XYZ file of C-alpha atoms in Angstrom:
663
model
C -0.631 14.602 7.051
C -2.372 15.670 10.229
C -6.068 16.326 10.844
C -7.776 19.205 9.067
C -10.208 19.800 11.905
C -10.568 18.505 15.456
C -13.975 20.128 15.953
C -16.747 18.025 17.423
C -20.242 17.546 15.973
C -22.937 20.209 15.950
C -26.665 19.648 16.460
C -27.067 19.780 12.692
C -24.462 17.017 12.294
C -26.257 14.833 14.826
C -29.592 15.326 13.058
C -28.207 14.561 9.578
C -26.257 11.552 10.864
C -29.405 10.112 12.422
C -31.220 10.645 9.122
C -28.414 8.877 7.269
C -28.443 5.940 9.674
C -32.211 5.537 9.261
C -31.875 5.667 5.483
C -29.153 3.006 5.423
C -31.067 0.746 7.782
C -34.667 1.186 6.624
C -34.628 2.462 3.033
C -31.487 0.723 1.786
C -31.711 -2.372 3.993
C -27.950 -2.600 4.457
C -27.998 -4.330 7.834
C -28.560 -8.078 7.999
C -30.837 -9.623 10.593
C -29.580 -11.571 13.592
C -30.620 -14.895 12.045
C -28.473 -14.337 8.952
C -25.530 -13.301 11.114
C -25.790 -16.555 13.045
C -25.887 -18.566 9.820
C -22.687 -16.874 8.652
C -20.967 -17.619 11.952
C -22.038 -21.270 11.757
C -20.762 -21.544 8.173
C -17.383 -20.076 9.123
C -17.112 -22.438 12.078
C -17.950 -25.425 9.886
C -15.441 -24.312 7.242
C -12.719 -24.051 9.878
C -13.491 -27.629 10.960
C -13.257 -28.857 7.365
C -9.824 -27.334 6.676
C -8.485 -28.788 9.916
C -9.721 -32.251 8.885
C -8.222 -31.684 5.425
C -4.738 -30.908 6.766
C -4.823 -33.894 9.118
C -5.796 -36.151 6.220
C -2.889 -34.856 4.112
C -0.382 -35.268 6.961
C -1.606 -38.824 7.540
C -1.323 -39.541 3.816
C 2.289 -38.352 3.838
C 3.149 -40.942 6.487
C 3.608 -38.692 9.504
C 3.159 -40.330 12.911
C -0.122 -39.971 14.782
C 1.288 -37.475 17.263
C 2.208 -35.141 14.404
C -1.160 -35.758 12.733
C -2.954 -34.685 15.900
C -0.971 -31.435 15.989
C -1.500 -30.723 12.267
C -3.589 -27.611 11.827
C -4.967 -25.018 9.426
C -6.845 -21.846 10.243
C -9.508 -19.736 8.525
C -9.458 -15.917 8.646
C -11.910 -13.406 7.184
C -11.202 -10.150 5.400
C -12.930 -7.663 3.105
C -16.355 -6.208 3.867
C -17.224 -8.940 6.374
C -14.115 -8.319 8.442
C -14.631 -4.553 8.222
C -18.188 -4.995 9.488
C -19.888 -3.349 6.494
C -21.233 -6.376 4.613
C -24.829 -6.302 3.435
C -27.409 -9.122 3.449
C -26.531 -11.847 0.963
C -22.964 -10.624 0.402
C -20.183 -13.166 0.037
C -17.529 -13.737 2.692
C -13.878 -13.334 1.761
C -11.913 -15.984 3.621
C -8.280 -17.017 3.888
C -7.033 -20.492 4.747
C -3.513 -20.610 6.205
C -1.804 -23.993 5.940
C 1.591 -25.541 6.764
C 4.606 -25.919 4.502
C 3.842 -29.453 3.321
C 0.373 -28.545 1.966
C 0.784 -27.082 -1.511
C -1.630 -24.858 -3.379
C -2.132 -27.027 -6.456
C -2.090 -30.544 -5.002
C -3.412 -29.751 -1.560
C -5.729 -26.765 -1.937
C -7.043 -27.191 -5.486
C -6.630 -30.969 -5.298
C -7.521 -32.590 -1.995
C -9.601 -29.763 -0.505
C -11.531 -29.309 -3.749
C -12.255 -33.043 -3.808
C -13.388 -33.002 -0.180
C -15.777 -30.102 -0.798
C -17.132 -31.680 -3.990
C -18.117 -34.750 -1.958
C -20.394 -32.617 0.253
C -23.253 -31.790 -2.173
C -25.783 -31.171 0.595
C -23.682 -28.357 2.034
C -21.438 -27.191 -0.822
C -22.820 -26.014 -4.185
C -21.538 -24.044 -7.198
C -17.958 -25.100 -6.477
C -15.651 -23.300 -8.914
C -11.839 -23.347 -8.712
C -10.172 -20.313 -10.305
C -6.530 -21.308 -10.750
C -5.442 -18.485 -13.053
C -6.787 -15.534 -11.049
C -4.339 -12.924 -9.778
C -5.053 -14.497 -6.403
C -6.137 -18.136 -6.977
C -9.465 -18.765 -5.286
C -12.059 -21.438 -4.596
C -15.575 -20.061 -5.042
C -18.581 -21.917 -3.673
C -21.742 -21.653 -1.636
C -21.817 -23.261 1.782
C -25.355 -23.745 3.090
C -26.418 -20.895 0.804
C -23.673 -18.488 1.910
C -21.264 -17.413 -0.855
C -17.627 -18.053 0.045
C -14.426 -16.920 -1.676
C -11.570 -18.950 -0.196
C -7.898 -18.169 -0.903
C -4.864 -20.031 0.407
C -1.599 -18.992 2.061
C 1.177 -21.512 2.633
C 3.609 -20.723 5.451
C 6.964 -22.414 5.967
C 5.892 -23.716 9.366
C 5.396 -27.385 10.278
C 2.368 -26.529 12.420
C 0.033 -23.525 12.169
C -0.602 -22.196 15.700
C -4.205 -21.537 16.639
C -3.271 -18.051 17.906
C -1.486 -17.050 14.675
C -1.285 -13.246 14.294
C -1.209 -12.126 10.654
C -0.868 -8.423 11.460
C 2.840 -8.672 12.334
C 5.244 -8.020 9.457
C 7.327 -10.936 10.706
C 4.699 -13.302 9.310
C 6.124 -12.591 5.850
C 9.414 -14.167 6.916
C 7.605 -17.508 6.809
C 6.683 -17.117 3.132
C 8.840 -19.024 0.671
C 10.920 -16.880 -1.670
C 9.008 -16.086 -4.840
C 5.606 -17.167 -3.484
C 3.839 -13.949 -4.459
C 0.435 -15.664 -4.391
C 0.803 -16.283 -0.667
C 1.903 -12.677 -0.061
C -1.149 -11.410 -1.947
C -3.434 -13.797 -0.078
C -2.063 -12.690 3.297
C -2.330 -9.014 2.391
C -6.106 -9.210 2.128
C -6.302 -9.828 5.879
C -3.332 -7.646 6.757
C -4.702 -4.577 4.951
C -8.170 -5.004 6.449
C -6.842 -5.274 9.998
C -4.495 -2.332 9.478
C -7.366 -0.103 8.336
C -9.335 -0.886 11.491
C -6.319 0.090 13.611
C -5.706 3.379 11.786
C -9.211 4.892 11.889
C -9.949 7.031 14.975
C -13.523 5.759 15.448
C -14.509 2.380 14.017
C -18.264 2.910 14.293
C -18.325 6.228 12.427
C -15.954 4.718 9.862
C -18.330 1.812 9.266
C -21.403 3.992 8.855
C -19.567 6.340 6.493
C -18.196 3.433 4.470
C -21.642 1.845 4.182
C -22.884 5.149 2.792
C -20.064 5.521 0.263
C -20.349 1.886 -0.867
C -24.082 2.309 -1.462
C -23.510 5.567 -3.338
C -20.773 4.025 -5.496
C -22.963 1.060 -6.441
C -25.927 3.253 -7.338
C -23.741 5.594 -9.368
C -22.042 2.726 -11.204
C -18.483 3.299 -9.994
C -18.135 0.247 -7.739
C -16.076 -2.262 -9.711
C -12.346 -2.744 -9.562
C -12.367 -5.111 -12.523
C -14.104 -2.547 -14.767
C -11.506 0.120 -13.970
C -13.366 1.895 -11.166
C -12.813 1.216 -7.445
C -13.628 -1.884 -5.433
C -14.423 -2.462 -1.791
C -10.903 -2.105 -0.422
C -10.304 1.087 -2.442
C -13.406 2.814 -1.085
C -12.497 1.666 2.431
C -9.066 3.284 2.159
C -10.521 6.550 0.828
C -13.066 6.698 3.662
C -10.455 5.833 6.289
C -8.327 8.759 5.098
C -11.252 11.181 5.543
C -11.824 9.786 9.037
C -8.207 10.635 9.835
C -8.637 14.192 8.543
C -11.774 14.751 10.681
C -11.284 12.411 13.683
C -14.149 13.811 15.783
C -16.753 14.186 13.033
C -19.978 12.230 12.653
C -20.849 10.285 9.465
C -22.911 13.060 7.870
C -19.976 15.489 7.934
C -17.526 12.765 6.911
C -19.614 12.011 3.818
C -19.714 15.702 2.925
C -15.971 16.099 3.416
C -15.344 12.906 1.449
C -16.752 14.529 -1.669
C -15.160 17.901 -0.940
C -11.669 16.486 -0.485
C -11.694 14.122 -3.457
C -13.253 16.704 -5.753
C -10.197 18.869 -5.152
C -7.545 16.167 -4.752
C -4.662 16.584 -7.175
C -4.247 13.138 -8.646
C -1.884 11.354 -9.094
C -0.724 12.439 -5.637
C -1.211 9.272 -3.557
C -3.685 8.770 -0.727
C -1.744 7.393 2.254
C -3.087 6.291 5.631
C 0.436 6.010 7.007
C 4.006 6.442 5.754
C 5.339 3.802 3.382
C 7.957 1.712 5.122
C 10.509 -0.760 3.872
C 11.808 -3.733 5.727
C 11.984 -7.308 4.502
C 13.271 -6.717 1.000
C 9.903 -6.788 -0.768
C 9.297 -4.040 -3.297
C 6.841 -1.329 -2.266
C 4.997 1.312 -4.301
C 7.574 3.907 -5.305
C 7.227 5.800 -8.610
C 10.753 7.163 -8.193
C 12.263 3.705 -8.602
C 9.552 1.607 -10.257
C 8.690 2.643 -13.810
C 5.400 0.772 -13.629
C 4.218 2.909 -10.703
C 4.709 6.186 -12.605
C 1.730 5.493 -14.840
C -0.795 4.984 -12.062
C -3.467 7.676 -12.362
C -5.205 7.361 -8.985
C -2.817 5.865 -6.414
C -4.557 4.634 -3.254
C -1.824 2.993 -1.202
C -2.404 0.054 1.121
C -1.196 0.609 4.705
C 0.223 -2.877 5.359
C 3.734 -3.869 4.342
C 4.539 -4.214 1.481
C 2.612 -1.062 0.508
C 1.137 -1.084 -3.000
C -1.298 0.819 -5.166
C -4.700 -0.803 -4.715
C -6.247 1.103 -7.648
C -3.869 0.305 -10.494
C -6.849 -0.609 -12.727
C -8.080 2.997 -13.053
C -7.865 4.461 -16.578
C -8.190 8.021 -17.873
C -11.842 7.443 -18.758
C -12.877 5.852 -15.477
C -10.972 8.444 -13.450
C -12.828 11.287 -15.152
C -16.165 9.541 -14.612
C -15.406 9.179 -10.902
C -14.295 12.810 -10.629
C -17.622 13.838 -12.108
C -19.444 11.749 -9.518
C -17.358 13.276 -6.723
C -18.402 16.724 -7.965
C -22.063 15.727 -8.066
C -21.828 14.356 -4.516
C -20.131 17.536 -3.352
C -22.856 19.701 -4.903
C -25.617 17.671 -3.238
C -23.928 17.715 0.169
C -23.464 21.490 -0.067
C -27.156 21.850 -0.858
C -28.092 19.687 2.140
C -25.826 21.735 4.413
C -27.578 24.832 3.086
C -30.869 23.143 4.114
C -32.240 23.121 0.592
C -35.400 21.004 0.871
C -34.994 19.676 -2.683
C -31.939 17.652 -1.651
C -31.691 14.814 0.857
C -29.855 11.520 1.273
C -32.136 9.916 -1.278
C -30.924 12.458 -3.847
C -27.327 11.412 -3.245
C -28.177 7.750 -3.812
C -30.238 8.228 -6.970
C -29.217 5.630 -9.538
C -27.310 6.748 -12.600
C -29.262 5.963 -15.785
C -26.448 4.486 -17.823
C -28.606 3.752 -20.856
C -29.823 7.345 -21.053
C -26.376 8.888 -20.714
C -24.912 8.118 -24.150
C -26.046 7.907 -27.737
C -23.588 5.179 -28.712
C -22.596 1.954 -27.010
C -20.478 -1.089 -27.596
C -22.413 -4.255 -26.826
C -20.348 -7.309 -25.923
C -22.410 -10.497 -26.187
C -21.108 -13.747 -24.731
C -22.458 -17.278 -24.759
C -21.453 -20.777 -23.679
C -22.730 -24.321 -23.950
C -23.598 -24.947 -20.301
C -24.003 -23.369 -16.893
C -20.524 -24.197 -15.603
C -18.827 -23.149 -18.845
C -20.867 -19.951 -18.949
C -19.902 -18.966 -15.396
C -16.202 -19.427 -16.158
C -16.410 -17.722 -19.570
C -18.301 -14.739 -18.196
C -15.767 -14.237 -15.413
C -12.922 -14.340 -17.918
C -14.513 -11.869 -20.346
C -15.420 -9.574 -17.456
C -11.794 -9.486 -16.358
C -10.680 -8.474 -19.880
C -13.079 -5.579 -20.531
C -10.675 -3.115 -18.920
C -8.272 -3.960 -21.736
C -10.861 -2.823 -24.277
C -11.112 0.541 -22.506
C -7.334 0.980 -22.709
C -7.260 -0.083 -26.359
C -9.968 2.416 -27.362
C -8.198 5.230 -25.473
C -4.960 4.257 -27.182
C -6.387 3.759 -30.675
C -8.267 7.068 -30.717
C -5.486 9.123 -29.149
C -7.792 10.237 -26.354
C -10.599 11.327 -28.725
C -13.137 8.912 -27.234
C -14.034 8.349 -23.615
C -15.189 4.883 -22.593
C -17.672 4.210 -19.819
C -17.842 0.473 -19.061
C -20.925 -0.714 -17.228
C -19.785 -2.566 -14.089
C -21.911 -5.650 -14.656
C -23.559 -7.917 -17.194
C -27.164 -8.313 -18.330
C -28.465 -11.839 -19.008
C -30.876 -12.351 -21.886
C -33.444 -14.698 -20.343
C -34.840 -15.620 -23.751
C -31.551 -17.341 -24.633
C -29.826 -19.881 -22.364
C -26.312 -19.056 -21.227
C -26.219 -15.671 -22.959
C -25.330 -12.323 -21.422
C -24.233 -8.859 -22.526
C -21.821 -6.204 -21.305
C -22.089 -2.571 -22.416
C -19.688 0.327 -22.800
C -20.790 3.916 -23.408
C -18.781 5.970 -25.917
C -18.524 9.702 -26.386
C -16.146 12.333 -27.693
C -13.967 13.960 -25.058
C -14.752 17.623 -24.494
C -11.433 19.068 -25.578
C -11.318 17.249 -28.931
C -12.032 19.758 -31.734
C -14.970 18.803 -33.911
C -13.785 17.782 -37.365
C -16.761 16.503 -39.287
C -15.854 13.418 -41.240
C -12.652 12.549 -39.390
C -12.624 8.743 -39.125
C -11.835 6.933 -35.905
C -11.187 3.260 -36.615
C -12.020 0.913 -33.763
C -11.977 -2.286 -35.780
C -8.376 -3.117 -34.944
C -8.639 -2.591 -31.191
C -11.889 -4.578 -31.076
C -10.240 -7.413 -33.005
C -7.269 -7.350 -30.640
C -9.623 -7.460 -27.673
C -11.501 -10.449 -29.081
C -8.237 -12.199 -29.885
C -7.061 -11.747 -26.293
C -10.381 -13.004 -24.931
C -10.404 -16.038 -27.219
C -6.908 -16.945 -25.992
C -8.517 -18.193 -22.761
C -6.657 -21.400 -21.926
C -9.802 -23.173 -20.673
C -11.956 -22.157 -23.623
C -14.328 -24.854 -24.847
C -16.621 -25.315 -27.819
C -19.615 -23.011 -27.459
C -17.744 -20.270 -25.608
C -18.052 -17.296 -27.946
C -18.009 -13.500 -27.997
C -19.488 -10.886 -30.316
C -18.899 -7.120 -30.233
C -21.337 -4.760 -31.939
C -22.398 -1.137 -31.946
C -25.854 -0.085 -30.760
C -27.547 3.289 -30.641
C -29.314 4.351 -27.482
C -32.705 3.865 -29.112
C -31.771 0.278 -30.020
C -30.654 -0.873 -26.572
C -32.336 -4.270 -25.973
C -35.221 -4.323 -23.523
C -33.739 -7.084 -21.367
C -31.331 -4.571 -19.768
C -34.231 -2.664 -18.182
C -36.030 -3.773 -14.995
C -38.901 -6.043 -15.949
C -37.859 -5.835 -19.586
C -39.697 -2.512 -19.946
C -37.983 0.556 -21.343
C -38.776 3.696 -19.377
C -39.347 7.116 -20.861
C -36.233 9.262 -20.740
C -36.087 11.885 -18.028
C -35.447 15.418 -19.251
C -31.748 16.232 -19.441
C -32.435 19.568 -17.758
C -33.765 18.018 -14.537
C -30.479 18.096 -12.623
C -29.569 21.533 -14.008
C -32.896 23.004 -12.924
C -32.428 21.627 -9.449
C -28.912 23.030 -9.303
C -30.142 26.474 -10.371
C -32.978 26.552 -7.846
C -32.541 29.382 -5.302
C -30.580 28.274 -2.261
C -28.190 29.836 0.238
C -24.542 29.656 -0.708
C -22.261 27.451 1.379
C -18.773 28.900 1.217
C -15.449 27.543 2.237
C -13.891 24.724 0.250
C -11.028 22.655 1.493
C -7.634 24.042 0.529
C -4.703 21.965 -0.629
C -5.256 18.697 1.210
C -1.862 17.461 0.133
C 0.010 20.337 1.795
C 2.625 19.279 4.306
C 1.318 21.879 6.744
C -1.968 21.332 8.511
C -4.922 23.031 6.829
C -7.873 23.882 9.018
C -11.533 23.619 8.160
C -13.046 26.712 6.578
C -16.196 28.439 7.745
C -19.594 27.522 6.378
C -21.088 30.947 5.914
C -24.436 31.316 7.683
C -25.044 27.601 8.129
C -25.330 25.530 11.262
C -21.568 25.010 11.293
C -19.639 28.186 12.098
C -15.965 27.681 12.686
C -13.040 30.020 12.440
C -9.726 28.450 13.304
C -6.270 29.920 13.006
C -4.499 29.069 9.794
C -7.701 28.689 7.774
C -7.073 28.583 4.041
C -9.935 28.666 1.584
C -10.143 28.312 -2.131
C -12.029 30.843 -4.167
C -15.105 28.955 -5.318
C -16.647 32.021 -6.933
C -14.294 31.792 -9.864
C -15.186 28.205 -10.608
C -17.826 27.178 -13.072
C -20.605 25.450 -11.101
C -20.215 22.304 -13.193
C -16.433 22.111 -13.297
C -14.276 19.411 -11.807
C -10.633 20.308 -11.657
C -7.474 19.733 -9.709
C -6.570 22.349 -7.135
C -4.716 24.612 -7.872
C -5.588 25.157 -11.549
C -3.410 23.482 -14.125
C -2.831 24.047 -17.796
C -4.903 21.472 -19.639
C -4.332 19.920 -23.013
C -6.100 17.259 -25.006
C -5.224 13.824 -23.664
C -2.856 11.911 -25.867
C -2.524 8.167 -25.936
C 0.804 7.899 -24.113
C -0.620 6.999 -20.733
C -3.099 4.498 -22.158
C -0.420 2.954 -24.388
C 1.861 2.416 -21.426
C -0.978 1.189 -19.226
C -2.096 -1.279 -21.877
C 1.458 -2.487 -22.394
C 2.010 -2.991 -18.694
C -1.364 -4.675 -18.288
C -0.355 -7.306 -20.846
C 2.967 -7.983 -19.160
C 3.426 -10.772 -16.617
C 2.929 -9.725 -13.033
C 6.000 -8.295 -11.320
C 6.820 -8.836 -7.638
C 6.245 -5.235 -6.560
C 2.541 -5.471 -7.342
C 1.420 -7.882 -4.650
C -2.263 -7.172 -4.399
C -4.802 -8.697 -2.027
C -7.492 -10.898 -3.504
C -10.256 -8.345 -3.081
C -8.552 -5.956 -5.495
C -8.945 -8.256 -8.488
C -12.182 -10.137 -7.797
C -15.386 -8.574 -9.037
C -17.831 -8.295 -6.174
C -21.131 -9.959 -6.909
C -23.595 -7.104 -6.383
C -26.003 -7.902 -9.185
C -29.040 -6.327 -7.564
C -27.167 -3.048 -7.285
C -26.112 -3.272 -10.902
C -29.686 -3.721 -12.062
C -30.754 -0.727 -9.979
C -27.898 1.320 -11.414
C -29.042 0.603 -14.959
C -32.728 1.173 -14.523
C -33.008 4.148 -12.199
C -34.499 7.482 -13.220
C -31.945 9.804 -14.691
C -31.425 12.891 -12.568
C -28.488 14.303 -14.454
C -27.066 13.697 -17.865
C -23.650 15.218 -17.370
C -20.814 13.093 -18.630
C -17.145 13.636 -18.427
C -14.368 14.454 -20.830
C -10.772 13.564 -20.138
C -7.832 15.904 -20.306
C -4.308 15.399 -19.145
C -1.536 17.556 -17.780
C 1.917 16.199 -17.233
C 4.175 17.889 -14.751
C 7.095 15.703 -15.712
C 6.807 13.394 -12.724
C 3.789 11.406 -13.849
C 0.272 11.677 -15.182
C -2.125 14.293 -13.912
C -5.767 14.363 -14.882
C -8.522 16.941 -14.652
C -12.021 16.774 -16.075
C -14.904 19.038 -16.976
C -18.568 18.398 -17.540
C -19.831 18.142 -21.083
C -23.011 20.130 -21.346
C -24.678 17.922 -23.959
C -24.150 14.638 -25.737
C -22.796 14.429 -29.244
C -23.699 12.002 -31.986
C -21.126 9.543 -33.279
C -21.485 7.901 -36.653
C -20.383 4.284 -37.032
C -19.640 2.933 -40.514
C -19.978 -0.610 -41.837
C -21.487 -1.959 -38.637
C -22.713 -5.442 -37.937
C -25.791 -5.463 -35.736
C -26.378 -7.445 -32.549
C -27.782 -10.933 -32.897
C -31.289 -9.962 -31.870
C -32.136 -7.022 -34.138
C -32.057 -5.553 -37.636
C -30.046 -2.481 -38.666
C -31.366 0.932 -37.695
C -31.408 3.980 -39.965
C -28.088 5.894 -40.105
C -27.889 9.206 -38.304
C -27.659 12.191 -40.617
C -25.363 14.472 -38.615
C -21.977 12.972 -37.824
C -19.407 14.622 -35.604
C -16.906 11.794 -35.407
C -17.127 8.789 -37.664
C -16.123 5.593 -35.912
C -15.381 2.843 -38.387
C -15.912 -0.779 -37.367
C -14.784 -3.229 -40.017
C -14.640 -6.663 -38.445
C -16.814 -6.470 -35.362
C -19.265 -9.268 -35.888
C -17.967 -12.770 -35.527
C -19.011 -15.729 -33.462
C -22.347 -17.355 -32.867
C -23.775 -15.354 -29.959
């Protein structure tokens, strides 16, 4: 689709953009210093030297003549946040090594290169090969800089130093069936394609930095947990930049929330048309059954196009829609010059442990540091399956909110905990005493986790139920539980007198160009031909819905059942995903902030589904208050004694065989 508005910035836009830039630089500290940038460049240069030496050593070992050995080459490329230019201090660098046909992944990359790096203890630490990842990766620290290195093997005798990965013809040099190489290449190809498709790279970068920070503080930055990862947020921001090509970051952030609050999922977000060419399968729900069950399609722009957000579930989609609505409300208030709202309000951390009355606590432990790191990564990658199982088992009665990170218990070595908030979906009728049995899905989850092929003695898992009042102190900053903020805080701020900002975006997915609406009496006053506005007066101030309205029914388990089934199936060739889509980004400081921040709003989301016959469609509404769930026959976490049962059940959730293991 074409741009919504070609209007340039106003004085108000310039002022708010300068404020945003100062906040990101000074308050959030998102820009690294020159010294750290130089260290990263030196590390990348050294890594490139090492892989070149590695390939020459392999070619010599295979008996090639010295002339061929001298020409032997490998090359390192970057992708992800570093390549996009939005990485923060201390972030890891996603790197790709491209090697020739005679250097295999298992023997060469995970064999000889791993051995070479392991013999450099002064430079290389925390070396961890991950063979069974969706995109196999070597993880390590090089002179203190975290590196994720993936490998692509091309059917070329020599890798040219000027190799261009952006051309589709590069895929002709991939051996048939080598999907791991296609996925590895796509990390770089997608990143470079995004940079070519945005109208202004600098405004794109500032806007993306803002959205990444917001997503981390609001707890929706994690592809592995079922939310969105770095590449997903980059694609969403790039699309907004295309809709408003002449806008500054402040307006782009505002329109980001406006557009995605009203976007009619599962209509896909596309930066460019999907094209076919070399016989690889692309995302196409008309032909691929698997693609029809994607709830939030965000399509990659490089061939072969694919859905980068296939991990999203009904629960996580509704949580994100609620956060889009909150962001939209705050941006409207800032545009109305309400002094109670500023950029700091947008970035306030979501108090996860105040938001629910009931949680699942997943405790893990291992016998040593190396085993614990591998075990934790495996369990983390499986938690999305628990979300799907609960949605399936309860027929949509419960919504799951997985926390996008773990919390180590420093009093116990090699122990950590994951948490998942539980609540009744809004549209489920209250039937006091109706049992909801989670024992089976929890057992199935533990069985799947314990099937880890590299599991060793001491690697264990325990799942238990905890009430909000019994959340362990080690999840809070400094180990100190804070007093709960009043649930009415956000509502009071929303109801405070402020000028109305009218003019919502209308039908972004329309094939015809839709122009930007007017902003009432605000700084921005535009009236362009063809303007189409939605009637915001008829909407409840806390509602999040698709546009136009749809008939909503209680979500059944069909989508989750199919998603869970497909998630358990072996990977199929049409889902060739870049490495960044499946690796959890290591933003632990952000996760801690997300858990311990003051709660500014206690709204949570309930999931409902409407099916138009072509695929799933989801809309959500705020739940005004939190209900109490009653859990029967529970086993308590390892660190505490049972708490008193709650006297007023709404839904009884029956755990039968939760507690097992030694954690």
